[in-house]
XYZ file of N, CA and C in Angstrom:
420
model
N 4.515 -17.453 12.930
C 3.736 -16.510 12.148
C 4.112 -15.066 12.459
N 5.085 -14.853 13.340
C 5.462 -13.496 13.704
C 5.991 -12.743 12.491
N 5.353 -11.611 12.188
C 5.793 -10.712 11.120
C 5.791 -11.340 9.731
N 4.977 -12.357 9.523
C 4.869 -12.948 8.189
C 3.537 -12.542 7.586
N 3.507 -12.438 6.278
C 2.267 -12.114 5.582
C 1.476 -13.397 5.379
N 0.162 -13.271 5.372
C -0.696 -14.437 5.183
C -0.349 -15.152 3.884
N -0.047 -14.401 2.850
C 0.258 -15.006 1.550
C 1.503 -15.887 1.613
N 2.377 -15.653 2.595
C 3.571 -16.479 2.770
C 3.256 -17.769 3.518
N 2.093 -17.808 4.165
C 1.738 -18.946 5.011
C 0.757 -19.915 4.373
N 0.138 -19.504 3.279
C -0.842 -20.384 2.666
C -1.371 -19.824 1.361
N -2.303 -20.565 0.787
C -2.938 -20.172 -0.466
C -4.210 -19.400 -0.158
N -4.374 -18.248 -0.770
C -5.571 -17.436 -0.576
C -6.424 -17.556 -1.833
N -7.702 -17.869 -1.633
C -8.639 -17.981 -2.757
C -9.805 -17.042 -2.531
N -10.421 -16.624 -3.621
C -11.604 -15.765 -3.558
C -12.724 -16.504 -4.290
N -13.467 -17.360 -3.556
C -14.521 -18.133 -4.214
C -15.652 -17.276 -4.767
N -15.947 -16.157 -4.107
C -16.958 -15.226 -4.610
C -16.654 -13.840 -4.047
N -17.452 -12.864 -4.424
C -17.183 -11.472 -4.051
C -17.302 -11.209 -2.554
N -17.935 -12.102 -1.832
C -18.166 -11.867 -0.408
C -17.399 -12.815 0.503
N -16.434 -13.568 -0.037
C -15.708 -14.491 0.832
C -14.286 -14.751 0.354
N -13.462 -15.134 1.326
C -12.075 -15.517 1.088
C -11.848 -16.862 1.753
N -10.914 -17.641 1.219
C -10.483 -18.849 1.913
C -8.960 -18.850 1.958
N -8.438 -19.344 3.067
C -6.994 -19.463 3.237
C -6.709 -20.920 3.573
N -5.846 -21.543 2.787
C -5.427 -22.913 3.046
C -3.954 -22.863 3.447
N -3.664 -22.983 4.746
C -2.271 -22.895 5.204
C -1.413 -24.036 4.653
N -0.159 -23.727 4.359
C 0.777 -24.754 3.928
C 1.060 -25.705 5.084
N 1.119 -25.157 6.289
C 1.377 -25.939 7.499
C 0.120 -25.885 8.362
N -0.579 -27.000 8.461
C -1.850 -27.033 9.186
C -1.696 -26.743 10.677
N -0.494 -26.892 11.221
C -0.303 -26.661 12.657
C -0.450 -25.184 13.036
N -0.400 -24.283 12.058
C -0.514 -22.852 12.376
C -1.875 -22.274 12.020
N -2.824 -23.125 11.661
C -4.135 -22.637 11.235
C -4.797 -21.788 12.325
N -4.670 -22.208 13.581
C -5.243 -21.444 14.695
C -4.559 -20.097 14.879
N -3.239 -20.068 14.674
C -2.491 -18.814 14.797
C -2.926 -17.815 13.729
N -3.124 -18.312 12.515
C -3.555 -17.432 11.422
C -4.924 -16.846 11.745
N -5.853 -17.703 12.187
C -7.201 -17.233 12.538
C -7.121 -16.173 13.635
N -6.356 -16.458 14.669
C -6.230 -15.532 15.798
C -5.636 -14.187 15.345
N -4.623 -14.244 14.503
C -3.979 -13.010 14.050
C -4.896 -12.180 13.154
N -5.719 -12.847 12.353
C -6.682 -12.111 11.520
C -7.696 -11.410 12.416
N -8.173 -12.113 13.442
C -9.109 -11.491 14.387
C -8.448 -10.323 15.112
N -7.190 -10.504 15.519
C -6.471 -9.467 16.266
C -6.170 -8.239 15.410
N -6.162 -8.402 14.088
C -5.873 -7.273 13.198
C -6.971 -6.225 13.246
N -8.132 -6.594 13.768
C -9.240 -5.656 13.960
C -9.624 -4.947 12.656
N -9.818 -5.746 11.611
C -10.216 -5.195 10.315
C -11.661 -5.547 9.966
N -12.394 -6.026 10.944
C -13.809 -6.313 10.728
C -14.084 -7.644 10.057
N -13.115 -8.555 10.086
C -13.295 -9.872 9.483
C -13.364 -10.935 10.577
N -14.212 -11.930 10.355
C -14.344 -13.020 11.315
C -13.981 -14.330 10.623
N -12.770 -14.828 10.858
C -12.357 -16.081 10.235
C -12.948 -17.285 10.980
N -13.304 -18.314 10.218
C -13.844 -19.548 10.780
C -13.040 -20.704 10.202
N -12.604 -21.617 11.077
C -11.862 -22.785 10.605
C -12.861 -23.859 10.202
N -12.728 -24.326 8.963
C -13.606 -25.360 8.413
C -12.705 -26.442 7.823
N -12.554 -27.570 8.540
C -11.600 -28.619 8.182
C -10.196 -28.017 8.173
N -9.527 -28.017 7.042
C -8.161 -27.484 6.964
C -8.109 -26.135 6.261
N -9.240 -25.438 6.246
C -9.351 -24.168 5.525
C -9.913 -23.104 6.461
N -9.413 -21.886 6.326
C -9.984 -20.752 7.051
C -10.920 -20.042 6.082
N -12.173 -19.902 6.475
C -13.165 -19.207 5.644
C -13.456 -17.854 6.279
N -13.496 -16.841 5.432
C -13.758 -15.484 5.913
C -14.876 -14.886 5.074
N -15.971 -14.545 5.733
C -17.062 -13.837 5.057
C -16.716 -12.351 5.087
N -16.727 -11.730 3.942
C -16.396 -10.306 3.845
C -17.703 -9.522 3.848
N -17.951 -8.766 4.918
C -19.214 -8.026 4.992
C -19.246 -6.870 3.992
N -20.458 -6.515 3.579
C -20.617 -5.341 2.715
C -20.157 -4.115 3.499
N -19.582 -3.171 2.801
C -19.070 -1.979 3.475
C -20.204 -1.047 3.888
N -20.152 -0.604 5.136
C -21.099 0.408 5.594
C -20.564 1.769 5.178
N -21.408 2.777 5.225
C -20.972 4.137 4.878
C -19.845 4.573 5.812
N -19.968 4.208 7.083
C -18.939 4.571 8.065
C -17.607 3.904 7.724
N -17.662 2.630 7.378
C -16.441 1.889 7.045
C -15.818 2.440 5.757
N -16.654 2.814 4.801
C -16.138 3.419 3.565
C -15.350 4.690 3.884
N -15.889 5.505 4.788
C -15.206 6.749 5.161
C -13.891 6.449 5.888
N -13.863 5.388 6.695
C -12.613 4.993 7.351
C -11.564 4.617 6.302
N -12.002 3.883 5.279
C -11.077 3.507 4.209
C -10.599 4.735 3.436
N -11.477 5.700 3.230
C -11.081 6.933 2.542
C -10.025 7.663 3.374
N -10.218 7.708 4.691
C -9.219 8.349 5.562
C -7.884 7.614 5.480
N -7.932 6.275 5.501
C -6.695 5.493 5.380
C -6.034 5.759 4.034
N -6.843 5.885 2.989
C -6.326 6.188 1.659
C -5.569 7.512 1.672
N -6.144 8.529 2.299
C -5.492 9.842 2.343
C -4.152 9.770 3.078
N -4.084 8.977 4.133
C -2.823 8.803 4.859
C -1.788 8.138 3.950
N -2.204 7.094 3.242
C -1.283 6.390 2.334
C -0.822 7.305 1.195
N -1.734 8.113 0.681
C -1.368 9.045 -0.388
C -0.331 10.046 0.105
N -0.531 10.562 1.305
C 0.427 11.522 1.859
C 1.780 10.852 2.087
N 1.781 9.605 2.549
C 3.039 8.865 2.703
C 3.762 8.769 1.365
N 3.015 8.505 0.306
C 3.604 8.429 -1.030
C 4.198 9.754 -1.460
N 3.455 10.836 -1.201
C 3.963 12.173 -1.556
C 5.257 12.475 -0.798
N 5.277 12.148 0.485
C 6.463 12.402 1.311
C 7.656 11.619 0.764
N 7.442 10.373 0.387
C 8.545 9.558 -0.139
C 9.071 10.124 -1.451
N 8.173 10.602 -2.304
C 8.608 11.209 -3.568
C 9.441 12.456 -3.272
N 8.959 13.289 -2.340
C 9.706 14.514 -1.996
C 11.064 14.184 -1.383
N 11.110 13.168 -0.523
C 12.380 12.779 0.096
C 13.376 12.305 -0.958
N 12.887 11.529 -1.903
C 13.758 11.035 -2.969
C 14.278 12.195 -3.806
N 13.383 13.143 -4.144
C 13.812 14.318 -4.904
C 14.878 15.080 -4.119
N 14.653 15.282 -2.825
C 15.605 16.018 -1.988
C 16.972 15.317 -1.976
N 16.963 13.994 -1.810
C 18.225 13.245 -1.789
C 18.961 13.381 -3.122
N 18.219 13.287 -4.221
C 18.850 13.399 -5.538
C 19.349 14.818 -5.798
N 18.577 15.813 -5.384
C 19.013 17.210 -5.546
C 20.289 17.460 -4.737
N 20.355 16.889 -3.547
C 21.549 17.036 -2.710
C 22.756 16.411 -3.406
N 22.568 15.258 -4.016
C 23.654 14.588 -4.736
C 24.089 15.414 -5.950
N 23.139 15.978 -6.680
C 23.468 16.822 -7.833
C 24.273 18.036 -7.367
N 23.842 18.650 -6.277
C 24.548 19.818 -5.735
C 25.970 19.437 -5.323
N 26.122 18.272 -4.678
C 27.440 17.825 -4.250
C 28.353 17.621 -5.460
N 27.813 16.998 -6.522
C 28.622 16.769 -7.719
C 29.000 18.084 -8.390
N 28.087 19.047 -8.369
C 28.388 20.358 -8.951
C 29.489 21.050 -8.149
N 29.366 20.995 -6.826
C 30.339 21.677 -5.966
C 31.722 21.050 -6.029
N 31.797 19.727 -6.254
C 33.129 19.114 -6.340
C 33.685 19.139 -7.770
N 32.929 19.768 -8.681
C 33.428 19.994 -10.032
C 33.188 18.868 -11.019
N 32.518 17.816 -10.614
C 32.303 16.699 -11.544
C 31.037 16.859 -12.390
N 30.267 17.941 -12.150
C 29.047 18.181 -12.918
C 29.019 19.646 -13.345
N 29.030 19.908 -14.656
C 28.991 21.293 -15.137
C 27.660 21.975 -14.786
N 27.677 23.299 -14.756
C 26.500 24.108 -14.402
C 25.292 23.778 -15.280
N 25.503 23.679 -16.600
C 24.383 23.383 -17.506
C 23.756 22.031 -17.193
N 24.604 21.040 -16.931
C 24.098 19.704 -16.592
C 23.362 19.727 -15.252
N 23.873 20.511 -14.316
C 23.219 20.617 -13.010
C 21.811 21.167 -13.177
N 21.691 22.269 -13.920
C 20.367 22.877 -14.132
C 19.429 21.921 -14.858
N 19.957 21.282 -15.898
C 19.139 20.344 -16.671
C 18.671 19.181 -15.781
N 19.578 18.638 -14.985
C 19.230 17.516 -14.102
C 18.203 17.940 -13.066
N 18.381 19.122 -12.482
C 17.411 19.611 -11.494
C 16.036 19.810 -12.132
N 16.014 20.355 -13.354
C 14.737 20.540 -14.061
C 14.064 19.195 -14.335
N 14.856 18.228 -14.771
C 14.307 16.891 -15.049
C 13.778 16.240 -13.772
N 14.529 16.381 -12.680
C 14.067 15.829 -11.399
C 12.739 16.454 -10.985
N 12.612 17.758 -11.196
C 11.366 18.431 -10.830
C 10.217 17.960 -11.718
N 10.486 17.777 -13.013
C 9.439 17.282 -13.920
C 8.979 15.886 -13.508
N 9.928 15.030 -13.175
C 9.590 13.669 -12.743
C 8.799 13.715 -11.441
N 9.235 14.579 -10.519
C 8.526 14.724 -9.243
C 7.099 15.188 -9.480
N 6.928 16.200 -10.314
C 5.581 16.709 -10.612
C 4.717 15.621 -11.242
N 5.313 14.858 -12.141
C 4.586 13.772 -12.793
C 4.148 12.718 -11.774
N 5.037 12.370 -10.866
C 4.699 11.378 -9.838
C 3.603 11.905 -8.912
N 3.669 13.178 -8.558
C 2.638 13.770 -7.694
C 1.278 13.750 -8.396
N 1.271 14.061 -9.689
C 0.018 14.015 -10.457
C -0.528 12.593 -10.507
N 0.359 11.624 -10.683
C -0.061 10.220 -10.740
C -0.640 9.771 -9.396
N 0.005 10.167 -8.311
C -0.513 9.841 -6.974
C -1.906 10.437 -6.811
N -2.060 11.685 -7.225
C -3.358 12.366 -7.110
C -4.423 11.661 -7.949
N -4.059 11.296 -9.172
C -4.999 10.628 -10.080
C -5.438 9.275 -9.508
N -4.486 8.491 -9.058
C -4.798 7.184 -8.480
C -5.652 7.357 -7.227
N -5.306 8.350 -6.404
C -6.064 8.607 -5.179
C -7.512 8.964 -5.457
N -7.739 9.836 -6.430
C -9.117 10.231 -6.764
C -9.912 9.042 -7.292
N -9.276 8.229 -8.130
C -9.965 7.057 -8.683
C -10.319 6.071 -7.576
N -9.392 5.834 -6.665
C -9.647 4.887 -5.578
C -10.709 5.428 -4.630
N -10.675 6.724 -4.355
C -11.693 7.314 -3.479
C -13.079 7.176 -4.106
N -13.179 7.450 -5.403
C -14.467 7.305 -6.088
C -14.938 5.854 -6.028
N -14.015 4.929 -6.198
C -14.345 3.503 -6.133
C -14.842 3.116 -4.735
N -14.191 3.642 -3.710
C -14.598 3.333 -2.333
C -15.976 3.888 -1.992
N -16.322 5.015 -2.578
C -17.577 5.671 -2.223
C -18.778 5.171 -3.024
N -18.535 4.338 -4.046
C -19.645 3.774 -4.818
C -20.358 2.738 -3.959
N -21.680 2.890 -3.857
C -22.455 1.960 -3.022
C -22.978 0.823 -3.870
């Protein structure tokens, strides 16, 4: 089970809004899956019931909601950084092509403008998704 996702190890079902069940493909690792879920420290308590792991999902407390909002902000910033890194790499490639003569000045400017428009659009989308998810997390 080292470095594998739960979805790779079994079938995950959602019988109702407050519970999950995991049916491992290989029953010999059922204890490992339970132990790893507990070790993940995400506030879930898995229970083995026959050949199924049952997990009761507790209602979110205000404190836990705020923790999720903080995690959301970290993930959003990671997304922004990746978009900026990609833009930087592409701008560097455009500059290299311009300097070696394979890209005319007009095309360079046009490509840089398009890259910036795409970057701005992606940043707006990240912001929009982030605000929607934050509002969803804060609804009691």
